[in-house]
Amino acid sequence: MSSLRNRLTLALSLVLVVAAALLAAGLQHFPRELVERYIASRLEHDADALYVQLAGADEASRATPGAAESALDAEQAAADSMGPVYRLPLSGHYFRIDRVARPPSPAHAGRTIRSRSLWDEDLPPVALRDTSERVHRQPGPDDQTLLAYTRRFSGAEADWVVTVAEDVSDLDAAITRFRNGLLGAMLAAILVLAWLQRGIVVSGLAPLQRAVDACRRLERGESVAIPNVAPDEVRPMLDAVNRLVHHQTQRLSRVRHAAGNLSHALKTPLTVLAQIADERASAGDADVAGTMREQIASMRATIEREMRRARLAGSGASTQAFAAREQLAALVEALRRLHAGRALRIDVVAPEERLPLDREDMLELFGNLLDNACKWANAAVRVELVDRGDAVAFCIDDDGPGVAQPLLGRLGGGALRADESRPGHGLGLTIVGDIVAQYGGTIEYLRSPRLGGLRVQGSLPLPQRDTTTGSASSLRRT
Amino acid sequence: MRVLIAEDDEPLAARLRERLAREGYAIDVAHDGVDAGHLGATEPYDAIVLDLGLPQRSGLELLADWRAAGNRVPVLILTARDGWSDRVEGLRAGADDYLGKPFHPEELVARLHALMRRAAPAADVQLRAGAWRLDETRQCLVHDDAREQPLTATEFRLLRYFMRHPGQVLSKSRLTEHVYEFDAERDSNVIEVYVRRLRALLGADRIETRRGQGYVFRADA
């Protein structure tokens, strides 16, 4: 899982679920124990009271010598005096008292007294092993669930085992209802909390998304730096990116500047040499002049080509974007001046948008292509740029004589001058080829179906532009 | 026709001066931006060859200054920085043509010639006065009956300036300014001598005298 959002959400949800599980487990146990402890203490009081009554009746019966029968009766009567709930049949409150003589004597055999509420049912005798008291659950009459408290009292002559029981089925049901209600509410709370957490995570990570968007804009050349208004955690990263971009831009401009200086420094002497060659030629020294010109031409071609190559930014460089229509218009205006002697119609069809391509590279590309078209055209030149989303397609037509079929394939393949009669050095189309190759694009030369002269058409791939919105929406969806 | 060459490389500037002088242009040379800016702003040039990489002040700066001051002199930028973005920048700043180094001197001559021709009131490719045609390459007059009349350098310069500005009153000082270099010894009386020579060649009514103002050339007389 590579999404920070999803990872955080999952971790937070896990914590939430564990907390909820602990709470649920506690809910199973605590309310029931609380209620049982409360009831048990009440039962204990009743058991104490019963014993006091019985012990009193027993002592009285022993003081007045009489039959064992009357003792039992007296004891029963004493027990009955505990209150109406123990007399009402199946009231849910019961007791059973076993008198165990000590030592066992025939006169006072074990007697058992039951509450009248038991009606003709019975509470099974409870075995107290080593302990003197015990609380347990047991099934009771009429499908009741009883909570029973049993205690052994040691009297002077006998042990009394008193069991007091109370029906807790209603309470159990109430506890279950309470617990289910609480679990339901908890589930709802977990869902709400999970949703809130997701929101917090998303909004907490929003600065990251904004930073990513800003980086993309930078990549597309829509801005020259990332605005570093971001939380403390993100700002150092943006600063680093800005520094890197600044560094890169500076380096490119330094390289371009150095290339410019170097070519300036080399070309001016070359010009002088070329003029000396011309002078030698007019002085009749044609051999030397020819050799000199050849060497000068070769040096010039190398300088020109390598300098221009060094200056290419290429794709992926975060440089000034190419504002297609605006810059083509400026280029056409420049070409009109360069070809001012001729009435040329130059049509530009280009989208009004900033394409993520280096401005200088594109001026170089279209400058060479359009200049070539203008040189050969009779009256009309047309340039068309279409943004196809993943690439930009270009097409340049002229109404000149065109290029013979066998030469078409060789255009742009090297310093080939198809015609020596017009000014130029045959380097233009080579540079065009270099630029297109640098951008991983395509280019082809054919006869123009539109104007009848040469058509140059090709395409340059664009860096992906819709990934930002695409990935953002997919993140929002998950 | 007077041309300023603003080029810091002295050997190249010297050769250009020599080459263009052969074409019958009066040439001034400036080796740095300050000189070039001053000359361009004060002297009435017919064209300026401007190197962009001048010391002290860049060519683009000078060009922008001249244009801002309303100086419409044709400017040909001559530079080693011939990337298209530089060219677009230069042409937008007001240059009329752009030539990358190294260049063929013939191309420079041809372009400069075209620039001046287009900028002059008479932009015709062929300059004619009645039956005479001025051959600018060979610097002589050619008659329709194939007769040729050689011209001295100053005669050629003067006649070409007259023929490019027909119907305009041209003062002696203006003619001097456009025919001689900055540091040439100027004597406006010499102009009178040359005008007399040209009248003898082309006919007296070709060049009218406006007393106190100057001369008017009549191409269609």
XYZ file of C-alpha atoms in Angstrom:
699
model
C 0.000 0.000 0.000
C 1.766 3.109 -1.197
C -0.886 5.705 -0.443
C -0.126 7.669 2.680
C -3.791 8.502 3.014
C -4.858 4.897 2.940
C -2.105 3.840 5.300
C -3.046 6.471 7.865
C -6.738 5.751 7.517
C -6.161 2.035 7.979
C -4.007 2.530 11.081
C -6.471 4.926 12.655
C -9.390 2.640 11.880
C -7.550 -0.298 13.432
C -7.020 1.662 16.646
C -10.672 2.577 16.652
C -11.780 -1.014 16.143
C -9.500 -2.338 18.910
C -10.814 0.289 21.326
C -14.371 -0.599 20.402
C -13.703 -4.309 20.863
C -12.285 -3.728 24.357
C -15.311 -1.627 25.244
C -17.677 -4.264 23.912
C -15.958 -6.983 25.938
C -16.240 -4.829 29.051
C -19.914 -4.258 28.370
C -20.491 -8.023 28.295
C -19.146 -8.350 31.810
C -19.478 -5.227 33.943
C -23.232 -4.390 33.987
C -24.072 -7.986 34.821
C -21.534 -8.212 37.612
C -22.680 -4.871 38.999
C -26.279 -5.982 39.152
C -25.404 -9.414 40.529
C -23.289 -7.915 43.281
C -26.102 -5.562 44.221
C -28.698 -8.331 44.328
C -26.351 -10.675 46.163
C -25.832 -8.114 48.925
C -29.585 -7.733 49.290
C -30.007 -11.504 49.423
C -27.269 -11.650 52.041
C -29.246 -9.244 54.221
C -32.346 -11.355 53.806
C -30.354 -14.468 54.700
C -29.037 -12.780 57.828
C -32.513 -11.676 58.802
C -33.873 -15.174 58.222
C -31.217 -16.681 60.423
C -31.893 -14.232 63.179
C -35.614 -15.092 63.098
C -34.949 -18.814 62.987
C -32.319 -18.816 65.667
C -34.694 -16.936 67.929
C -37.542 -19.374 67.255
C -35.238 -22.315 67.783
C -33.972 -21.051 71.083
C -37.526 -20.353 72.236
C -38.654 -23.828 71.266
C -35.759 -25.400 73.118
C -36.445 -23.321 76.197
C -40.005 -24.601 76.367
C -39.709 -28.333 76.179
C -42.142 -29.548 73.597
C -42.404 -31.503 70.501
C -40.144 -31.167 67.628
C -43.248 -30.517 65.557
C -43.968 -27.306 67.308
C -40.360 -26.207 66.815
C -40.719 -26.634 63.104
C -43.974 -24.755 63.099
C -42.469 -21.953 65.102
C -39.537 -21.787 62.786
C -41.804 -21.798 59.704
C -43.842 -19.016 61.209
C -40.710 -17.039 61.971
C -39.517 -17.513 58.407
C -42.876 -16.491 56.998
C -42.675 -13.242 58.853
C -39.885 -12.173 56.435
C -42.362 -10.354 54.266
C -45.103 -10.837 51.654
C -42.778 -11.409 48.712
C -41.714 -14.722 50.210
C -45.348 -15.763 50.669
C -46.707 -14.804 47.276
C -46.566 -17.920 45.043
C -43.897 -17.802 42.376
C -43.121 -14.210 43.287
C -39.527 -14.666 42.186
C -38.240 -14.437 45.775
C -37.551 -17.748 47.457
C -35.663 -19.271 50.305
C -34.812 -22.700 51.669
C -33.307 -23.337 55.064
C -31.753 -26.618 56.084
C -31.121 -27.259 59.769
C -28.359 -29.740 60.324
C -28.080 -30.860 63.986
C -24.603 -31.073 65.429
C -23.931 -33.693 66.371
C -26.763 -35.304 64.445
C -29.376 -36.449 66.961
C -32.594 -38.315 66.367
C -34.538 -35.745 68.345
C -33.473 -32.947 66.183
C -33.234 -34.553 62.784
C -32.433 -32.320 59.748
C -35.300 -29.984 59.100
C -35.991 -28.013 55.960
C -38.019 -24.831 55.805
C -39.113 -23.444 52.432
C -40.641 -20.129 51.560
C -44.323 -20.332 50.697
C -43.643 -18.589 47.443
C -42.094 -21.807 46.221
C -45.560 -23.263 46.216
C -45.117 -26.917 45.399
C -41.819 -26.466 43.693
C -38.547 -26.889 45.460
C -35.136 -25.293 45.512
C -32.523 -27.981 45.216
C -30.258 -28.139 48.282
C -26.990 -26.296 47.741
C -23.826 -28.103 48.642
C -21.410 -25.813 50.460
C -18.146 -27.595 50.504
C -15.454 -25.708 52.404
C -16.776 -22.232 52.101
C -19.392 -20.713 54.336
C -21.158 -18.802 51.582
C -21.708 -19.013 47.841
C -23.467 -17.070 45.102
C -24.588 -18.935 42.025
C -27.206 -19.066 39.325
C -29.647 -21.862 38.999
C -32.848 -22.569 37.137
C -35.949 -21.928 39.172
C -39.675 -22.622 38.993
C -41.733 -21.307 36.105
C -38.620 -21.112 33.824
C -37.168 -18.398 36.005
C -33.445 -17.829 36.288
C -32.515 -17.476 39.920
C -29.576 -15.839 41.526
C -29.105 -17.751 44.803
C -27.145 -16.791 47.912
C -26.290 -19.595 50.283
C -24.725 -19.256 53.700
C -23.955 -21.584 56.551
C -24.614 -20.255 60.069
C -23.185 -22.257 62.931
C -25.589 -22.212 65.866
C -25.099 -23.654 69.320
C -26.524 -27.037 68.480
C -27.067 -26.993 64.793
C -25.834 -25.558 61.507
C -28.251 -23.562 59.439
C -27.750 -23.504 55.693
C -29.804 -20.607 54.403
C -30.354 -20.180 50.619
C -32.125 -17.063 49.426
C -32.866 -16.768 45.711
C -34.266 -14.089 43.482
C -35.517 -14.230 39.929
C -33.144 -12.228 37.688
C -34.554 -13.053 34.242
C -36.105 -9.579 33.879
C -32.842 -7.986 34.898
C -30.927 -10.201 32.496
C -33.232 -9.140 29.706
C -32.803 -5.476 30.696
C -29.025 -5.882 30.756
C -29.107 -7.512 27.333
C -31.246 -4.706 25.985
C -28.907 -2.111 27.472
C -25.880 -3.883 26.078
C -27.346 -4.249 22.591
C -28.385 -0.633 22.548
C -24.959 0.437 23.644
C -23.246 -1.806 21.072
C -25.419 -0.353 18.338
C -24.653 3.190 19.399
C -20.988 2.296 19.550
C -21.037 0.871 16.046
C -22.643 4.050 14.775
C -20.067 6.114 16.677
C -17.240 4.070 15.135
C -18.577 4.670 11.659
C -18.920 8.393 12.291
C -15.440 8.524 13.832
C -13.935 6.580 10.932
C -15.546 9.007 8.499
C -14.290 11.971 10.494
C -10.810 10.470 10.629
C -10.791 10.003 6.898
C -11.736 13.633 6.507
C -9.002 14.725 8.886
C -6.434 12.597 7.079
C -7.496 13.933 3.684
C -7.493 17.552 4.786
C -4.287 16.994 6.738
C -2.565 15.680 3.625
C -4.084 18.350 1.378
C -0.909 20.498 1.503
C 0.958 17.533 0.032
C -1.533 17.323 -2.803
C -1.211 21.044 -3.342
C 2.563 20.670 -3.404
C 2.264 17.891 -5.990
C -0.027 20.092 -8.095
C 2.439 22.964 -7.841
C 5.277 20.669 -8.923
C 3.254 19.579 -11.933
C 2.562 23.170 -12.873
C 6.270 23.790 -12.652
C 6.928 20.775 -14.849
C 4.495 22.053 -17.429
C 6.289 25.376 -17.353
C 3.221 27.245 -16.109
C 5.201 28.768 -13.278
C 8.863 29.389 -12.619
C 8.809 28.546 -8.909
C 6.590 26.824 -6.383
C 4.911 29.184 -3.937
C 6.251 27.926 -0.625
C 3.184 28.608 1.458
C 2.863 25.206 3.064
C 3.030 23.605 6.510
C 6.448 23.329 8.153
C 6.660 19.641 7.214
C 6.195 20.267 3.485
C 7.967 23.592 3.049
C 11.538 22.213 3.194
C 10.669 19.879 0.325
C 9.226 22.713 -1.761
C 12.239 24.847 -0.966
C 14.501 22.029 -2.097
C 12.568 21.637 -5.344
C 12.706 25.385 -5.927
C 16.435 25.423 -5.315
C 16.916 22.521 -7.695
C 14.821 24.186 -10.385
C 16.645 27.459 -9.908
C 19.958 25.644 -10.142
C 18.869 23.787 -13.261
C 17.558 26.924 -14.950
C 20.717 28.792 -14.082
C 22.829 26.009 -15.444
C 20.895 25.905 -18.675
C 21.165 29.638 -19.095
C 24.877 29.452 -18.249
C 25.389 26.744 -20.837
C 23.431 28.742 -23.377
C 25.377 31.848 -22.566
C 28.698 30.017 -22.763
C 27.697 28.451 -26.065
C 26.777 31.891 -27.333
C 30.061 33.406 -26.210
C 32.094 30.572 -27.631
C 30.372 30.679 -30.981
C 30.719 34.456 -31.035
C 34.422 34.151 -30.280
C 34.909 31.551 -33.008
C 32.630 32.902 -35.664
C 34.017 36.399 -35.958
C 37.540 35.136 -36.823
C 35.932 32.636 -39.189
C 34.218 35.513 -40.942
C 37.555 37.253 -41.357
C 39.107 34.040 -42.688
C 36.260 33.637 -45.154
C 36.847 37.154 -46.396
C 40.540 36.508 -46.779
C 39.623 33.442 -48.816
C 37.405 35.619 -50.993
C 40.231 38.097 -51.456
C 42.631 35.311 -52.419
C 40.097 34.016 -54.893
C 39.685 37.413 -56.524
C 43.481 37.710 -56.559
C 43.548 34.552 -58.666
C 44.705 32.088 -56.014
C 41.711 29.810 -56.496
C 43.313 26.647 -55.050
C 44.193 28.111 -51.688
C 40.877 29.932 -51.545
C 38.970 26.732 -52.295
C 40.786 24.761 -49.573
C 40.293 27.569 -47.089
C 36.601 27.836 -47.867
C 36.174 24.087 -47.497
C 37.870 24.068 -44.093
C 35.967 27.150 -42.958
C 32.672 25.607 -44.042
C 33.440 22.409 -42.147
C 34.455 24.301 -38.992
C 31.422 26.466 -39.240
C 29.109 23.490 -39.645
C 30.606 21.774 -36.597
C 30.419 24.902 -34.437
C 26.892 25.649 -35.530
C 25.607 22.173 -34.957
C 27.316 21.443 -31.647
C 26.516 24.865 -30.209
C 22.888 24.517 -31.065
C 22.831 21.029 -29.661
C 24.389 22.259 -26.424
C 21.717 24.924 -26.201
C 18.822 22.523 -26.584
C 16.907 22.208 -23.368
C 15.072 19.095 -24.471
C 11.925 17.686 -23.005
C 11.413 17.473 -19.274
C 13.439 20.609 -18.611
C 11.525 23.019 -16.469
C 12.067 26.113 -18.504
C 9.903 28.792 -19.981
C 6.818 27.291 -21.586
C 6.003 27.784 -25.244
C 2.993 30.043 -25.636
C 2.138 28.659 -29.039
C 0.090 31.367 -30.724
C 1.860 34.351 -29.183
C 5.359 33.118 -29.973
C 4.546 31.872 -33.449
C 3.060 35.296 -34.154
C 6.291 36.955 -32.990
C 8.278 34.561 -35.149
C 6.098 35.282 -38.177
C 6.503 39.009 -37.594
C 10.279 38.492 -37.543
C 10.128 36.407 -40.724
C 8.056 39.080 -42.453
C 10.840 41.529 -41.748
C 13.512 39.103 -42.924
C 11.588 38.514 -46.146
C 10.332 42.074 -46.384
C 11.139 42.332 -50.086
C 8.501 39.753 -50.951
C 4.771 39.792 -50.443
C 4.309 36.585 -48.473
C 1.114 35.524 -46.807
C 1.962 33.608 -43.637
C -0.995 31.977 -41.886
C -0.690 30.783 -38.315
C -3.131 28.310 -36.822
C -2.147 27.566 -33.238
C -3.910 27.038 -29.937
C -3.924 29.900 -27.460
C -2.198 27.959 -24.720
C 1.122 27.418 -23.046
C 2.590 24.119 -24.117
C 5.073 22.417 -21.787
C 7.903 22.677 -24.319
C 10.980 24.855 -24.073
C 10.400 28.253 -25.670
C 13.867 28.584 -27.187
C 13.853 25.067 -28.598
C 10.481 25.648 -30.214
C 11.525 29.017 -31.674
C 14.586 27.283 -33.107
C 12.483 24.461 -34.551
C 9.747 26.572 -36.079
C 12.137 29.380 -36.981
C 14.172 27.040 -39.159
C 11.140 25.326 -40.675
C 9.292 28.559 -41.399
C 12.390 30.334 -42.684
C 12.934 27.448 -45.043
C 9.311 27.607 -46.154
C 9.533 31.392 -46.640
C 12.717 31.062 -48.686
C 11.042 28.762 -51.159
C 7.448 29.951 -51.143
C 6.021 31.952 -54.003
C 3.355 33.725 -52.025
C 1.931 31.603 -49.232
C 3.171 29.805 -46.134
C 1.003 28.137 -43.570
C 1.859 26.756 -40.155
C -0.572 24.760 -38.085
C -0.187 23.488 -34.542
C -2.677 21.133 -32.950
C -2.642 20.073 -29.317
C -3.614 16.406 -29.254
C -3.331 16.078 -25.488
C -0.415 13.648 -25.355
C 1.444 15.284 -28.230
C 1.493 18.431 -30.297
C 1.219 17.952 -34.032
C 2.683 20.501 -36.419
C 2.390 20.991 -40.138
C 4.131 23.588 -42.310
C 3.116 24.081 -45.937
C 4.480 26.323 -48.665
C 3.528 26.939 -52.275
C 7.104 26.818 -53.550
C 8.565 24.357 -56.038
C 8.715 21.577 -53.417
C 11.413 18.933 -53.322
C 11.876 16.102 -55.796
C 10.747 12.718 -54.516
C 14.229 11.117 -54.264
C 15.467 14.038 -52.158
C 12.501 14.087 -49.766
C 13.763 11.154 -47.753
C 17.232 12.676 -47.429
C 16.061 16.036 -46.085
C 17.179 16.706 -42.579
C 19.558 13.757 -42.677
C 22.736 15.851 -42.688
C 24.030 19.140 -43.947
C 22.415 18.657 -47.319
C 21.740 21.697 -49.378
C 19.129 20.809 -51.916
C 19.806 24.028 -53.796
C 22.875 26.217 -53.575
C 21.157 29.143 -55.269
C 19.432 30.529 -52.172
C 21.142 31.872 -49.125
C 21.532 29.523 -46.202
C 23.903 26.880 -45.028
C 21.842 23.727 -45.222
C 22.042 23.410 -41.455
C 18.500 24.448 -40.665
C 16.836 21.115 -41.305
C 19.644 19.244 -39.539
C 18.984 21.329 -36.437
C 15.278 20.649 -36.866
C 16.061 16.935 -36.914
C 18.173 17.280 -33.753
C 15.426 19.094 -31.879
C 12.768 16.605 -32.888
C 15.043 13.726 -31.859
C 15.772 15.409 -28.529
C 12.039 15.517 -27.803
C 11.466 11.977 -29.046
C 9.134 13.233 -31.747
C 8.651 12.437 -35.418
C 9.087 14.491 -38.569
C 8.516 13.821 -42.262
C 8.826 15.742 -45.488
C 6.312 15.356 -48.284
C 4.575 17.195 -51.080
C 2.038 19.645 -49.700
C -1.493 18.631 -50.654
C -2.729 22.040 -49.504
C -0.353 24.495 -51.183
C 1.548 22.317 -53.638
C 5.067 22.945 -52.311
C 6.837 21.217 -49.460
C 4.989 20.024 -46.393
C 6.848 19.313 -43.171
C 4.741 17.516 -40.643
C 5.495 15.830 -37.381
C 4.652 15.646 -33.720
C 6.308 16.220 -30.378
C 5.160 14.215 -27.360
C 4.041 16.309 -24.394
C 4.727 15.455 -20.762
C 1.623 14.041 -19.140
C -0.557 16.873 -18.037
C -3.759 15.328 -16.748
C -2.142 13.106 -14.152
C -2.605 15.631 -11.390
C -6.351 15.880 -11.624
C -6.561 12.178 -12.488
C -4.625 10.912 -9.499
C -6.241 13.428 -7.199
C -9.729 12.300 -8.104
C -8.768 8.646 -7.821
C -7.383 9.353 -4.361
C -10.539 11.125 -3.394
C -12.581 8.217 -4.595
C -10.783 5.571 -2.542
C 24.594 56.490 -49.133
C 26.227 56.427 -45.763
C 26.559 53.333 -43.606
C 27.643 52.870 -40.010
C 29.400 49.644 -39.124
C 29.205 48.932 -35.397
C 31.538 45.974 -34.938
C 34.053 45.442 -32.163
C 36.282 43.026 -34.044
C 38.729 45.384 -35.732
C 40.009 43.123 -38.530
C 36.449 42.244 -39.499
C 35.342 45.875 -39.307
C 38.264 46.960 -41.477
C 37.460 44.362 -44.089
C 33.802 45.258 -44.074
C 34.656 48.923 -44.465
C 36.837 48.116 -47.448
C 34.244 45.800 -49.001
C 31.366 48.224 -48.585
C 33.417 51.223 -49.706
C 33.946 49.359 -52.943
C 30.176 49.359 -53.327
C 30.219 53.123 -53.226
C 29.058 53.611 -49.662
C 30.485 56.167 -47.282
C 31.441 54.109 -44.262
C 31.922 55.011 -40.587
C 33.118 52.403 -38.119
C 32.424 52.282 -34.377
C 34.202 49.703 -32.219
C 32.149 50.053 -29.060
C 28.596 50.621 -27.974
C 29.046 54.179 -26.767
C 30.603 55.419 -30.024
C 28.063 53.521 -32.087
C 25.164 54.898 -30.037
C 26.423 58.441 -30.422
C 27.117 58.175 -34.166
C 23.812 56.414 -34.826
C 21.896 59.098 -32.978
C 23.595 62.150 -34.510
C 24.686 61.233 -38.030
C 22.129 60.767 -40.827
C 22.967 57.219 -41.883
C 21.167 55.392 -44.623
C 21.821 52.051 -42.950
C 23.546 50.600 -39.893
C 25.293 47.247 -39.628
C 25.034 46.412 -35.952
C 26.910 43.737 -34.030
C 24.948 42.714 -30.937
C 28.000 41.828 -28.865
C 29.482 45.317 -28.593
C 31.553 46.265 -25.565
C 30.093 48.803 -23.112
C 26.597 48.906 -24.566
C 24.877 46.004 -26.249
C 23.564 46.322 -29.768
C 19.986 45.605 -28.669
C 20.172 48.495 -26.209
C 21.394 50.876 -28.907
C 18.701 49.718 -31.290
C 15.988 50.226 -28.690
C 17.325 53.735 -27.973
C 17.383 54.738 -31.634
C 13.885 53.419 -32.219
C 12.580 55.118 -29.101
C 14.024 58.396 -30.380
C 12.093 57.927 -33.637
C 15.134 57.046 -35.708
C 13.881 54.775 -38.501
C 17.274 54.106 -40.108
C 17.389 50.546 -41.533
C 19.417 48.326 -39.202
C 20.975 45.033 -40.152
C 22.008 42.973 -37.156
C 25.235 41.075 -37.679
C 25.932 38.632 -34.892
C 27.279 35.270 -33.946
C 24.232 34.761 -31.749
C 21.939 33.590 -34.473
C 19.547 31.347 -32.599
C 15.972 32.016 -33.574
C 15.044 33.373 -30.173
C 17.860 35.952 -30.564
C 16.673 36.753 -34.047
C 13.081 37.230 -32.962
C 14.275 39.421 -30.110
C 16.442 41.521 -32.410
C 13.794 41.940 -35.064
C 11.186 42.807 -32.437
C 13.509 45.444 -31.035
C 13.292 47.124 -34.443
C 15.974 45.569 -36.626
C 15.140 45.211 -40.302
C 17.346 42.272 -41.127
C 19.494 39.720 -39.371
C 22.623 38.010 -40.578
C 24.463 35.353 -38.620
C 28.239 35.101 -38.552
C 30.108 33.860 -40.407
C 28.511 35.214 -43.532
C 29.368 35.658 -47.166
C 30.290 39.323 -47.739
C 28.251 39.186 -50.940
C 25.176 38.276 -48.912
C 25.753 41.195 -46.583
C 26.190 43.557 -49.532
C 23.031 42.237 -51.191
C 20.950 42.551 -48.066
C 22.257 45.976 -47.179
C 21.592 47.120 -50.679
C 18.020 45.771 -50.529
C 17.444 47.428 -47.144
C 18.533 50.827 -48.397
C 16.614 50.455 -51.607
C 13.407 49.637 -49.739
C 13.916 52.487 -47.287
C 14.611 55.132 -49.965
C 11.796 57.157 -51.591
C 12.618 55.530 -54.940
C 12.613 51.807 -54.169
C 12.958 50.649 -57.793
C 15.504 47.958 -58.517
C 16.695 49.887 -61.574
C 17.540 53.537 -61.299
C 16.912 55.429 -64.509
C 17.249 58.984 -65.757
C 15.835 59.251 -69.226
C 17.826 57.006 -71.488
C 20.482 56.440 -68.844
C 20.458 53.590 -66.371
C 22.686 53.515 -63.297
C 24.523 50.205 -62.985
C 25.095 50.006 -59.249
C 27.330 46.943 -59.426
C 29.739 48.336 -61.925
C 29.215 51.923 -60.821
C 28.707 53.390 -64.233
C 25.947 54.804 -66.412
C 24.609 52.639 -69.237
C 22.755 54.238 -72.135
C 19.907 52.465 -73.899
C 22.103 52.320 -76.999
C 24.610 50.293 -74.926
C 26.960 53.240 -74.528
C 28.712 53.248 -71.155
C 29.801 56.235 -69.159
C 32.240 55.550 -66.317
C 31.760 57.507 -63.091
C 34.231 58.496 -60.385
C 33.482 57.187 -56.919
C 32.100 60.492 -55.699
C 30.082 61.036 -58.868
C 28.538 57.606 -58.414
C 27.723 58.176 -54.742
C 26.199 61.554 -55.454
C 24.193 60.409 -58.445
C 22.887 57.367 -56.623
C 21.739 59.536 -53.737
C 20.036 61.927 -56.169
C 18.330 59.054 -57.979
C 17.120 57.427 -54.737
C 15.596 60.742 -53.655
C 13.971 62.165 -56.774
C 11.804 65.266 -56.464
C 13.206 66.148 -53.034
C 15.058 69.340 -52.274
C 18.498 68.162 -51.196
C 20.669 70.726 -49.481
C 24.413 70.776 -50.076
C 25.091 69.874 -46.467
C 22.705 66.927 -46.662
C 24.376 65.698 -49.824
C 27.755 66.070 -48.147
C 26.578 64.119 -45.123
C 25.357 61.223 -47.206
C 28.268 61.090 -49.613
C 31.249 61.524 -47.293
C 32.422 59.709 -44.220
C 32.358 61.343 -40.805
C 36.068 62.138 -40.793
C 36.302 63.196 -44.472
C 37.217 66.757 -45.243
C 33.944 68.308 -46.211
C 33.798 71.177 -48.554
C 30.316 71.868 -49.761
C 31.664 73.787 -52.743
C 32.956 70.478 -54.062
C 29.340 69.379 -54.393
C 28.741 72.213 -56.853
C 31.577 70.932 -58.990
C 30.150 67.402 -59.026
C 26.638 68.624 -59.766
C 28.007 70.490 -62.741
C 29.700 67.261 -63.886
C 26.477 65.264 -63.567
C 24.499 67.922 -65.445
C 26.992 67.706 -68.256
C 26.446 63.937 -68.414
C 22.664 63.703 -67.975
C 21.405 67.041 -69.230
C 21.143 70.336 -67.406
C 17.433 69.983 -66.544
C 17.935 66.760 -64.553
C 19.199 68.643 -61.542
C 17.469 71.900 -60.735
C 19.029 74.474 -58.465
C 16.840 75.965 -55.758
C 18.602 79.064 -54.705
C 19.455 79.072 -51.022
C 17.922 75.573 -50.533
C 19.762 73.081 -52.657
C 19.113 70.807 -55.619
C 16.177 68.782 -56.906
C 16.700 65.720 -59.072
C 14.120 65.137 -61.815
C 13.927 61.486 -62.839
C 11.071 62.121 -65.286
C 12.210 65.362 -66.864
